[in-house]
XYZ file of C-alpha atoms in Angstrom:
593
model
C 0.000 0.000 0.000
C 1.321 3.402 -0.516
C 0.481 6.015 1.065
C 0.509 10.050 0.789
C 2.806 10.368 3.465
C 1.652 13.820 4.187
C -1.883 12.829 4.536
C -0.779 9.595 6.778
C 1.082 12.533 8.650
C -1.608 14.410 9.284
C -4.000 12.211 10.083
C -1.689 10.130 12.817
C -1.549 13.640 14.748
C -4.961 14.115 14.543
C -6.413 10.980 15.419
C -3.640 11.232 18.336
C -5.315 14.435 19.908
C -8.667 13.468 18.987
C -8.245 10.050 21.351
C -6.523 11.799 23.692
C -9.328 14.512 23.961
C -12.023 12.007 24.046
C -10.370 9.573 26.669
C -8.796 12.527 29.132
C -12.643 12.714 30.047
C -13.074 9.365 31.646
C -9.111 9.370 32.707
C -8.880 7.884 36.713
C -12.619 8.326 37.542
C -14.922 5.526 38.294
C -18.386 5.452 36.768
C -20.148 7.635 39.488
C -17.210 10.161 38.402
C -17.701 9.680 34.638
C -21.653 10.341 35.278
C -20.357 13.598 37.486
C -18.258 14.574 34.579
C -20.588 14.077 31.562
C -24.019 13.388 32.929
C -24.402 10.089 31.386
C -22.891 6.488 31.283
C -21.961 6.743 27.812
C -19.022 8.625 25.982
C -19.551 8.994 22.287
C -17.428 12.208 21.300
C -15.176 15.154 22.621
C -17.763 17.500 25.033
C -17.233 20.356 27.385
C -16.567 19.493 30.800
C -15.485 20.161 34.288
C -12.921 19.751 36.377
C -10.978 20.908 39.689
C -7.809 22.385 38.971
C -4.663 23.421 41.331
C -5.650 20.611 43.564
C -8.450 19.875 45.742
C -8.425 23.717 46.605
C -8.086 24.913 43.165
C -10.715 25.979 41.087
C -13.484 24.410 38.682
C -13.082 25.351 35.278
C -15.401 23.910 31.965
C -13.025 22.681 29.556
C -13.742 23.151 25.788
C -15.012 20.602 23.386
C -11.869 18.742 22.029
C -9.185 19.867 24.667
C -6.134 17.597 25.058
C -4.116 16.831 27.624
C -0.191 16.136 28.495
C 0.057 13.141 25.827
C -0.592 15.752 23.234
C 0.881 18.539 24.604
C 4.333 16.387 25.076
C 4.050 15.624 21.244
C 3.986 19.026 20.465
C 6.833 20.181 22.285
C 9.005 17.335 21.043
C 7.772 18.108 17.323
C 9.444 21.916 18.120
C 12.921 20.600 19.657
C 13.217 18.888 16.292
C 15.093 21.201 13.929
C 14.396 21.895 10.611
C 17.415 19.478 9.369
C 15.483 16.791 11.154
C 18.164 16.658 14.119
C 16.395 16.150 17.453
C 17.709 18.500 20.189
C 17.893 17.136 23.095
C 19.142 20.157 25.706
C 16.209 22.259 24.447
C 13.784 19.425 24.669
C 15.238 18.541 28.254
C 16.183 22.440 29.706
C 13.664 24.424 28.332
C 10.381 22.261 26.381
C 9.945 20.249 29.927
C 10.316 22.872 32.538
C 8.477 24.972 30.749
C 5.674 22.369 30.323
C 4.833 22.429 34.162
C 3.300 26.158 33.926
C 0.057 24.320 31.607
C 0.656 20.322 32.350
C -2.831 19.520 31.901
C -3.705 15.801 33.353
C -0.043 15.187 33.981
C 1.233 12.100 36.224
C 3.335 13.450 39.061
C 6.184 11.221 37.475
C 6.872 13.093 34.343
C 6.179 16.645 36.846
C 8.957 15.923 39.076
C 11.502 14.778 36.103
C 10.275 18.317 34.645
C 11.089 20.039 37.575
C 14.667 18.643 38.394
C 15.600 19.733 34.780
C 15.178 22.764 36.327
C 17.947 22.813 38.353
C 21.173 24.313 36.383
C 23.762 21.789 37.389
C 21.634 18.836 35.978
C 21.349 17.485 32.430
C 18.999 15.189 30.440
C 21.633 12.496 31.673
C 21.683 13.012 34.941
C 17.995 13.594 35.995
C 18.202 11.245 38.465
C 15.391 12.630 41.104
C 13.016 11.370 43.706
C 9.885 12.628 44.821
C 7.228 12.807 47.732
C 5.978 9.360 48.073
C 9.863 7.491 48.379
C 9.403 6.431 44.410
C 12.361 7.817 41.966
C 13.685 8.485 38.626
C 15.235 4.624 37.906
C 11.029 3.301 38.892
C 9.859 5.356 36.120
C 8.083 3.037 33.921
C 5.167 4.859 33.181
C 3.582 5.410 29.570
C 4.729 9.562 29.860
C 7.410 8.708 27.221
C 5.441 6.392 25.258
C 2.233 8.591 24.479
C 4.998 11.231 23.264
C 8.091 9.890 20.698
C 5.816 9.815 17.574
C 7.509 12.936 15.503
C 10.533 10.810 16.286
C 9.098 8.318 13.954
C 6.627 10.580 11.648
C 10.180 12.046 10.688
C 11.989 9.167 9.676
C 9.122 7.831 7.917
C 11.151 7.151 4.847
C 13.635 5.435 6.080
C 13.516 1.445 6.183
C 15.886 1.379 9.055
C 15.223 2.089 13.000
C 17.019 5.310 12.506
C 14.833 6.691 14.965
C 15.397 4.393 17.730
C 18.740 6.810 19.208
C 16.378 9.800 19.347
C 13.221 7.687 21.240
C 16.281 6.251 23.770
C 17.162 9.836 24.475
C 13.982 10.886 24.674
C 12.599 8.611 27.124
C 15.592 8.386 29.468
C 15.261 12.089 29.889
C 12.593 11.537 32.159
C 12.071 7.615 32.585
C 14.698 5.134 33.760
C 12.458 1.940 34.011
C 12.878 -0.128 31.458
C 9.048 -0.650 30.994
C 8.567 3.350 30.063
C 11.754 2.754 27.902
C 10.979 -0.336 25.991
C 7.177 0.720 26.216
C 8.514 3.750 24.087
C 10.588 1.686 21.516
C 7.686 -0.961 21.619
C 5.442 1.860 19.558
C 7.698 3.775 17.812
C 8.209 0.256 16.289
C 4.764 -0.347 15.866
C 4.231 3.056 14.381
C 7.155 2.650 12.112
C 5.586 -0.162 10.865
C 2.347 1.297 9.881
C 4.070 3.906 8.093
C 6.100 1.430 6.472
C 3.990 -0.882 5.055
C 0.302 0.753 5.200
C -0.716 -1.858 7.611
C -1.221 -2.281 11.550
C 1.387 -4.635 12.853
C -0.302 -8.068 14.716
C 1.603 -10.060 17.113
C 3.806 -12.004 15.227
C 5.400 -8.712 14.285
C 5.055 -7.648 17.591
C 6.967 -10.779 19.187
C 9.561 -8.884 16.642
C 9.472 -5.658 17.857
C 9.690 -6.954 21.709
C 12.728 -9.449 20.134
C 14.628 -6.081 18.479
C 14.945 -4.411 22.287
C 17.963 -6.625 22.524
C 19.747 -3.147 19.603
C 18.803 -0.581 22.919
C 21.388 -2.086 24.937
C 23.988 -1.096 22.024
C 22.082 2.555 21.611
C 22.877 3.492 24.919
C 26.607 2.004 25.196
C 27.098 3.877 21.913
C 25.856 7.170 22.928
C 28.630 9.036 23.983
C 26.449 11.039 27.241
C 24.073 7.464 27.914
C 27.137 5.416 27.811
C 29.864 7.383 29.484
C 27.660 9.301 31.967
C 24.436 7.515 32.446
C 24.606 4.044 32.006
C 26.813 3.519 34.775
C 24.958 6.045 37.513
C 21.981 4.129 36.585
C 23.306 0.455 37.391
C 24.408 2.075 39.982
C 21.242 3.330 41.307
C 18.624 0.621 40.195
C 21.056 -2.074 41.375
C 20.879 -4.158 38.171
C 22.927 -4.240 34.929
C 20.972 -2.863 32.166
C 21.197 -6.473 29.726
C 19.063 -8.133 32.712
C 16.806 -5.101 33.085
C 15.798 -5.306 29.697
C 15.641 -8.917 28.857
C 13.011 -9.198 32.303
C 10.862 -6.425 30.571
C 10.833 -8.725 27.342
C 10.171 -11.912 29.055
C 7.064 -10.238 30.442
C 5.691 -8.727 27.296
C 6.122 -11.911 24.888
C 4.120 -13.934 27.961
C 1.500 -11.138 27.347
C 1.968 -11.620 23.835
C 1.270 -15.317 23.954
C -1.760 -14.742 25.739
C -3.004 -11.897 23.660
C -2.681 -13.574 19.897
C -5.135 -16.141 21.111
C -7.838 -13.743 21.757
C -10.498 -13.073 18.791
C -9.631 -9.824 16.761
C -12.886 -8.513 17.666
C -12.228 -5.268 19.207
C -15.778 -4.717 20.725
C -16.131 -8.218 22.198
C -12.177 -8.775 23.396
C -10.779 -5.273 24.414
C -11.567 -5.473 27.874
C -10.290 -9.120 28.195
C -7.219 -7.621 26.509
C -6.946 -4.862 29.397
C -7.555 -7.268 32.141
C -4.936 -9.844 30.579
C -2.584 -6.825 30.661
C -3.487 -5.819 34.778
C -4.379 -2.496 33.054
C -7.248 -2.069 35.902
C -4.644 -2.453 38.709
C -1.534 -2.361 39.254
C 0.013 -2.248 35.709
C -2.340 0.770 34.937
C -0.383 3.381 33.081
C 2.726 0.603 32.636
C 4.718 2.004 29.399
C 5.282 -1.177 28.484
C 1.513 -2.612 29.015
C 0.229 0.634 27.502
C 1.715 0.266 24.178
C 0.905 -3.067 24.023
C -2.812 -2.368 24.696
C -3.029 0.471 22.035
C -1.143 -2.212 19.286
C -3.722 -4.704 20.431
C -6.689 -2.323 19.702
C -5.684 -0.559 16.776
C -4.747 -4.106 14.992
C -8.348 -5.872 16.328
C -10.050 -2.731 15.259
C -8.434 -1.918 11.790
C -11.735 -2.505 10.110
C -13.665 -0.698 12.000
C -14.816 3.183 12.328
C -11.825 5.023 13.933
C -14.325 7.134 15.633
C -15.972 3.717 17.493
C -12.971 2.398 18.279
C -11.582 5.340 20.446
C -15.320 5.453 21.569
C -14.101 2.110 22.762
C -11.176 2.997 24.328
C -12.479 6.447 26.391
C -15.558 3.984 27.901
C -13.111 1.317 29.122
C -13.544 3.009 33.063
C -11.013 1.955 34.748
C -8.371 2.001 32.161
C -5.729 4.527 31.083
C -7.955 5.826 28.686
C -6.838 8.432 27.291
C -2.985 7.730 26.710
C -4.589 4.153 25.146
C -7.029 6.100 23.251
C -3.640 8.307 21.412
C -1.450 5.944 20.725
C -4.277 3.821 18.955
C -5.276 7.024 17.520
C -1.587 7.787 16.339
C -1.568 4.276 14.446
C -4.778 3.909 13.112
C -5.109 7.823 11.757
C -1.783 6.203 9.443
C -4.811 4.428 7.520
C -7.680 6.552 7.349
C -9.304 8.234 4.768
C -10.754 10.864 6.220
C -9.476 13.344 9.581
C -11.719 13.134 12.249
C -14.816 15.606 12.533
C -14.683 16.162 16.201
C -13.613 19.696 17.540
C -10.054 19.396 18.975
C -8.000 22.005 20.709
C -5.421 23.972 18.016
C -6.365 21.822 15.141
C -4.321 24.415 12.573
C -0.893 23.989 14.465
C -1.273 20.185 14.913
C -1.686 20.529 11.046
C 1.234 22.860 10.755
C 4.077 20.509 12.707
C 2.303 16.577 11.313
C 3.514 18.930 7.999
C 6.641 19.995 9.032
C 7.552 16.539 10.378
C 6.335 15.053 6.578
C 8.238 17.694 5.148
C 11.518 16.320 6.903
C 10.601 12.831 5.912
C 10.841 13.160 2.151
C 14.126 14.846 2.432
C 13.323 18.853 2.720
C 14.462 21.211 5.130
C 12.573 23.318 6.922
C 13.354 26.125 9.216
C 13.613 25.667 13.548
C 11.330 26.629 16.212
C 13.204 29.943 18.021
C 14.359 29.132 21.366
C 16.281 31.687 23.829
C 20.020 31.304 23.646
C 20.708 28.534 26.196
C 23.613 30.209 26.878
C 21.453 33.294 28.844
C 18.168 31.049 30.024
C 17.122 30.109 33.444
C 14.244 27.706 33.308
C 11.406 29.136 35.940
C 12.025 28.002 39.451
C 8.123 27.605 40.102
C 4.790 27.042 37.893
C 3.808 30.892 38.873
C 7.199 31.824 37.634
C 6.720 31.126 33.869
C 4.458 33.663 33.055
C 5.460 37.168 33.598
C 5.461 40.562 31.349
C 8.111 41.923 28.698
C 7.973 45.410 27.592
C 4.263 45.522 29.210
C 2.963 41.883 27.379
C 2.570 38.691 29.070
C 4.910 36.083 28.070
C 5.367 32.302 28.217
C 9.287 31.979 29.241
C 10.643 30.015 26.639
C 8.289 29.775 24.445
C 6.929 33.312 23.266
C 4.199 35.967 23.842
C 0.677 35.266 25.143
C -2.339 36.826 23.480
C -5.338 36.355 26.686
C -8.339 34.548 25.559
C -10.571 35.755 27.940
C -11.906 34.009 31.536
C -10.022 33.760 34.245
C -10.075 31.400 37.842
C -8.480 32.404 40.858
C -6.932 30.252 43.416
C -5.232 31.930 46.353
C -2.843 34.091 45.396
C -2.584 32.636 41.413
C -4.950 32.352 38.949
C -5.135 29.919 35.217
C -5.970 31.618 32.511
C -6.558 30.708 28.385
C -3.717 31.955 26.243
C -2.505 31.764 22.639
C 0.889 31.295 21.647
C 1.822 32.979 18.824
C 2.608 30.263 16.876
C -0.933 28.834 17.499
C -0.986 26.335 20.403
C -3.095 27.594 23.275
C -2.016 27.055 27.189
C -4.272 27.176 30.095
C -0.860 29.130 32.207
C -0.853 29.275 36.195
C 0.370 33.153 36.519
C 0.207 35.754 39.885
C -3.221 36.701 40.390
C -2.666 40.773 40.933
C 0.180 41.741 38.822
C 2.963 39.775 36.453
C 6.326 39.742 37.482
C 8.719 41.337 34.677
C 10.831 38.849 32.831
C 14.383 39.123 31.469
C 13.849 39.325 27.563
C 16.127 36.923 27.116
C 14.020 34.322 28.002
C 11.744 34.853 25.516
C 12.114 34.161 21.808
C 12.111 37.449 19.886
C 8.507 38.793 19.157
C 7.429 37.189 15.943
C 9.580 33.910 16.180
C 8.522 30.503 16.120
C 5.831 29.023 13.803
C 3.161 31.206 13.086
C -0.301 29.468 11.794
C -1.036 31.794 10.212
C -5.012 32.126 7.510
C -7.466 29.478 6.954
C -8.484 28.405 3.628
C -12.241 28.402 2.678
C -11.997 24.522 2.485
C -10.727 24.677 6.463
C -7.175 23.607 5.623
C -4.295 25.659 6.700
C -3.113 27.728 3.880
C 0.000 29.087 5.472
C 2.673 28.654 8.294
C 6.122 30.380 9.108
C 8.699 29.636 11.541
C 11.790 31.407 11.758
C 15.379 30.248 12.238
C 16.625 30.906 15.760
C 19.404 33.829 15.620
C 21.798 33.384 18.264
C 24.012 35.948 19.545
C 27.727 35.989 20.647
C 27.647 35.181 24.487
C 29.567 38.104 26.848
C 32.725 36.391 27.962
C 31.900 35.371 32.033
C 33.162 36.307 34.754
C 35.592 34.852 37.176
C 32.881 33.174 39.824
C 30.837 31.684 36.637
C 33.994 30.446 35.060
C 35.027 28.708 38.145
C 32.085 26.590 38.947
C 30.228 25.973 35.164
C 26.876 24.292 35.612
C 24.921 23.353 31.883
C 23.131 26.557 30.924
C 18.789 25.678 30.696
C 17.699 25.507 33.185
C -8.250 25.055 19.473
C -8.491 25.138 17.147
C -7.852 28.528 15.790
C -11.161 31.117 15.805
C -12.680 28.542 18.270
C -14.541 30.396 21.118
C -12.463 30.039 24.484
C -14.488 31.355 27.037
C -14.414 28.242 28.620
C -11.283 26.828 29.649
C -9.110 23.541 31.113
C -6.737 21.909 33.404
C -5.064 20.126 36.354
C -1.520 21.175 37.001
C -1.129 20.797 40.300
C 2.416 21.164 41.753
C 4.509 17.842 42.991
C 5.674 18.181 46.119
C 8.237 16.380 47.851
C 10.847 16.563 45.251
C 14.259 16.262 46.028
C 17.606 15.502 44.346
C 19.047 12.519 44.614
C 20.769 11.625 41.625
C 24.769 10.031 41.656
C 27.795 12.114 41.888
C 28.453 13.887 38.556
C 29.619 11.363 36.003
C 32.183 13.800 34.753
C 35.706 12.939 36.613
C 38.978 14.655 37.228
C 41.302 13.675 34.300
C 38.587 11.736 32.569
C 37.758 13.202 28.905
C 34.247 14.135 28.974
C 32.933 15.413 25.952
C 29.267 16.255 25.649
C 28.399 16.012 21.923
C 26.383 17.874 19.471
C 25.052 20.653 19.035
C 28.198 22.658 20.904
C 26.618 25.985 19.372
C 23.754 25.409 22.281
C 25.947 23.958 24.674
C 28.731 25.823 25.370
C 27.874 25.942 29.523
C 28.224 22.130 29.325
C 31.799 22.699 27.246
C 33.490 24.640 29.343
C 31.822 23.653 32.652
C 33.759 19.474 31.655
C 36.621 21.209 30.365
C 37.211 22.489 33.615
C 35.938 19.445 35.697
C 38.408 17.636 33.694
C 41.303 19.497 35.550
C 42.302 21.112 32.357
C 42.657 17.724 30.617
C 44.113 17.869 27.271
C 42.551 16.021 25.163
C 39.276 17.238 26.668
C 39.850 20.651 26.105
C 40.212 19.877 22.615
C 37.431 17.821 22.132
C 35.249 20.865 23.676
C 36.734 23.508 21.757
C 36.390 21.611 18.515
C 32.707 21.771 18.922
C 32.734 24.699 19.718
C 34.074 25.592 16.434
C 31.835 23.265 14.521
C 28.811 25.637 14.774
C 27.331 28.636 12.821
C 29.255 31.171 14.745
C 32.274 29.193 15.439
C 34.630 31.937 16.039
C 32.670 33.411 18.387
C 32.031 30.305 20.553
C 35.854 29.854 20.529
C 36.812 32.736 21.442
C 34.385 32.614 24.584
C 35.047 29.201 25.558
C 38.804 30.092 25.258
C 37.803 33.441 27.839
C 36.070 31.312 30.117
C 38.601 28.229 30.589
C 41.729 30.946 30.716
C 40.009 32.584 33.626
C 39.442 29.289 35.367
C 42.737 28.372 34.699
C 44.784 31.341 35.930
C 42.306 31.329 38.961
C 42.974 27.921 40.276
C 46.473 28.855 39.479
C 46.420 31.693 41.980
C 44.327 29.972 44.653
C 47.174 27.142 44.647
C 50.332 29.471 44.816
């Protein structure tokens, strides 16, 4: 079968949001809460409803027809840290995207939260978020599905190639904030299965997926040949989870072919044998929300439903109480839209910029370029140190840090001394934002992107297709050469649709508490080369931060300044990074005479 990739595209991110809208509604309640929410037993497609947010204090807002939640707000930001060459950057995914995220999380589990919130910190990076949180549970006993409902554009952009070229960028990915093996291989699991799809115009069934579980033997290799996972990370984590990483995974596959077995001899009838599927899988107890058991539950209903309407069988999916609905619903969606003919008819949130990056992701796939989200120089951000923080006023304009300007959509809700209010990006995406009831605290410019930057969705066509979109290329200036205290002491710099009325508005981004660091001592060593690895142009913190952790090392020192000269503005870089490690250098020199 061969399919118009942009249309399979388009329709994968579509169906995703659509499935996620439809199942966030029936997400953790029991029937007497699905009745509350909806006045009725029965789901049958995306309505307004309500729902506390800011905790159990917060206040009750009525969400809009066809809002998503975190599975598809995730997606997005991942689809913007990929640059228009089709490289996936990791820092800006990991120090800006995910901190960032925390100030409109809607429906969020307080796993991915708390890894969002220690990438916070300056001194740690997306290989060292080792954290822990309130209840005693910590970064290496993250196997939730937060990774899994999100790596997609990872795959939508190597649609072309018959490889698993995307399988570095999904390990990356999901490590960031999830070092269980189960949210890992859950991850890889449907990347695979979406790859597939893509592939071959068909939904994978479980003899293919007996081979997809079989090919998580290659992540093993990924990470050992990954300069940060297997000089820094893989070692801190064997450390920490008290297991070697070839035993981890091969326990996580032994588990999921036994599911497997159990699975292909069920009827593909997806009305009759979902639910057996979901209870074969624990997906009412204890596995709820597994990555690994997630996946396999989507594969299993987007294979026994192929034949079916899409629309009945994430119908299916939202009115499985008791089930992970909505991150099921998604990845079903993301694999089934592959196939249809037709992008769904329900209202959902932003439609025209889910349009505008499923194209720019196509776009990438057949071998064009296209131009990069604008970020803040990493070398000048500071990611916000609380939700309340993100949202404060430029040049008398509220602004998202990170991510742009906010245009107000109208109703507010207080709660204590914040409130949430609707907001537009500029590019298109709206944000339900926790900001300071009275008056906004005034940001540094330079943690916004320059007014005008980023992709702009821009007029609708009379047919209701978007007509136009612009993003422009980030412009990054030189950095001021540091001073003697920052030089000494380096930590890595980071810290609906359109014209739809928003009156109404959504949420639940309560703050984790607990959180503490407790990751293992830095994995960069005196003497040890520690090179940090592409892009250097975005990095240089990281450079010269292991240049001097290295004691000065040789060979280290030329590895970072290398990469610092393999950028845009090369000379530039060098000649700071060459500033910053002389003043380090002289100053130890001093302190020890």
């Amino acid at each position: 079968m061969n399919l118009d990739l942009n249309k399979a595209i388009v329709n994968s991110a579509l169906w995703a949001a659509a499935g996620d809208a439809l199942g966030w509604i029936t997400e953790l309640v029991d029937i007497r809460g699905v009745r509350r929410r909806i006045g009725g037993d029965v789901l049958h497609e995306p309505i307004a409803w309500k729902r506390v947010i800011g905790g159990i204090r917060g206040a009750q807002v009525t969400l809009p027809a066809g809002t998503y939640s975190d599975d598809t707000q995730l997606r997005l930001a991942v689809c913007r840290a990929i640059q228009g060459d089709g490289n996936f950057d990791i820092e800006l995914f990991a120090k800006v995207e995910l901190p960032v995220w925390s100030a409109y999380a809607l429906g969020a589990g307080r796993g991915s939260k708390a890894a969002a919130a220690n990438l916070a910190k300056r001194d740690v990076n997306w290989f060292s978020n080792f954290f822990s949180y309130g209840d005693g549970r910590s970064y290496v006993q993250g196997g939730g599905n937060g990774a899994a409902m999100r790596v997609q554009p990872h795959v939508w952009r190597r649609a072309r190639s018959n490889d698993r070229s995307y399988l570095l960028d999904v390990v990356r990915d999901s490590l960031t904030t999830h070092g269980h093996m189960l949210g890992l291989c859950g991850a890889v699991f449907h990347a695979d299965c979406l790859s597939f799809a893509l592939r071959t115009g068909e939904i994978p069934g479980p003899e293919e997926w007996m081979r997809f579980v079989n090919g998580w033997a290659d992540i093993e290799g990924v990470i050992r040949n990954d300069y940060q996972l297997g000089r820094f990370w893989l070692g801190a984590w064997e450390e920490a989870s008290k297991s070697d990483i070839t035993s981890a995974i091969a326990a996580v596959a032994e588990e999921t072919r036994q599911y497997i077995v159990q699975l292909r001899e069920l009827a593909p009838d997806w009305a009759k044998t979902y639910r057996t599927c979901i209870e074969i899988l624990d997906g009412f107890g204890r596995r709820q929300g597994t990555g690994t058991n997630t996946a396999l539950a989507a594969a299993f209903l987007a294979w026994a439903g192929q034949d079916a309407r899409l629309e009945d069988v994430l119908v299916c999916a939202a009115n499985t109480i008791g089930s992970d609905t909505d991150t099921i619903g998604t990845m079903a969606g993301a694999l089934l839209g592959v196939l249809a003919s037709d992008a769904p008819s329900w209202q959902i949130q932003d439609r025209e910029y889910l349009i505008a990056e499923a194209r720019r992701m196509a776009t990438i796939a057949q071998g064009g370029r296209c131009e990069s989200f604008t970020y803040p120089d990493l070398i000048s951000w500071q990611a916000p140190a609380t939700q309340g923080d993100a949202v404060g006023e430029v040049q008398g304009r509220p602004a998202l840090m990170g991510l742009g300007y906010l245009e107000p959509l109208g109703q507010s809700w207080k709660s204590g001394d914040f409130a949430y209010e609707w907001f537009r990006l500029e590019f298109g995406q709206s944000v339900l934002c926790k900001r300071r009831a009275e008056t906004l605290s005034p940001l540094d410019e330079r943690l916004v992107p320059s007014q005008g930057s980023g992709m702009r969705v821009t007029a609708t066509a009379p047919n209701g297709h978007l007509s136009t979109a612009h993003v422009r290329e980030r412009e990054i200036a030189p950095a001021p050469v540091r001073t003697e205290r920052a030089a000494i002491n380096l930590p890595q710099a980071g810290r609906g649709q359109r014209g739809q009325p928003m009156s109404d508005l959504f949420g639940d981004d309560a703050p984790v508490s607990g959180q503490r660091e407790t990751r293992p001592q830095s994995p960069s060593r005196e003497g040890q080369p520690a090179f940090v690895g592409k892009p250097a142009r975005r990095d240089l913190d990281t450079l010269t931060d292991l240049a001097i952790r290295s004691n000065f090392d040789p060979t280290t020192l030329g590895e970072c300044f290398l990469q610092c000269l393999d950028a845009e503005d090369g000379i530039e870089r060098g000649m700071v990074f060459s500033g910053i490690v002389a003043k380090a250098f002289l100053a130890r020199k001093r302190r020890r005479n």
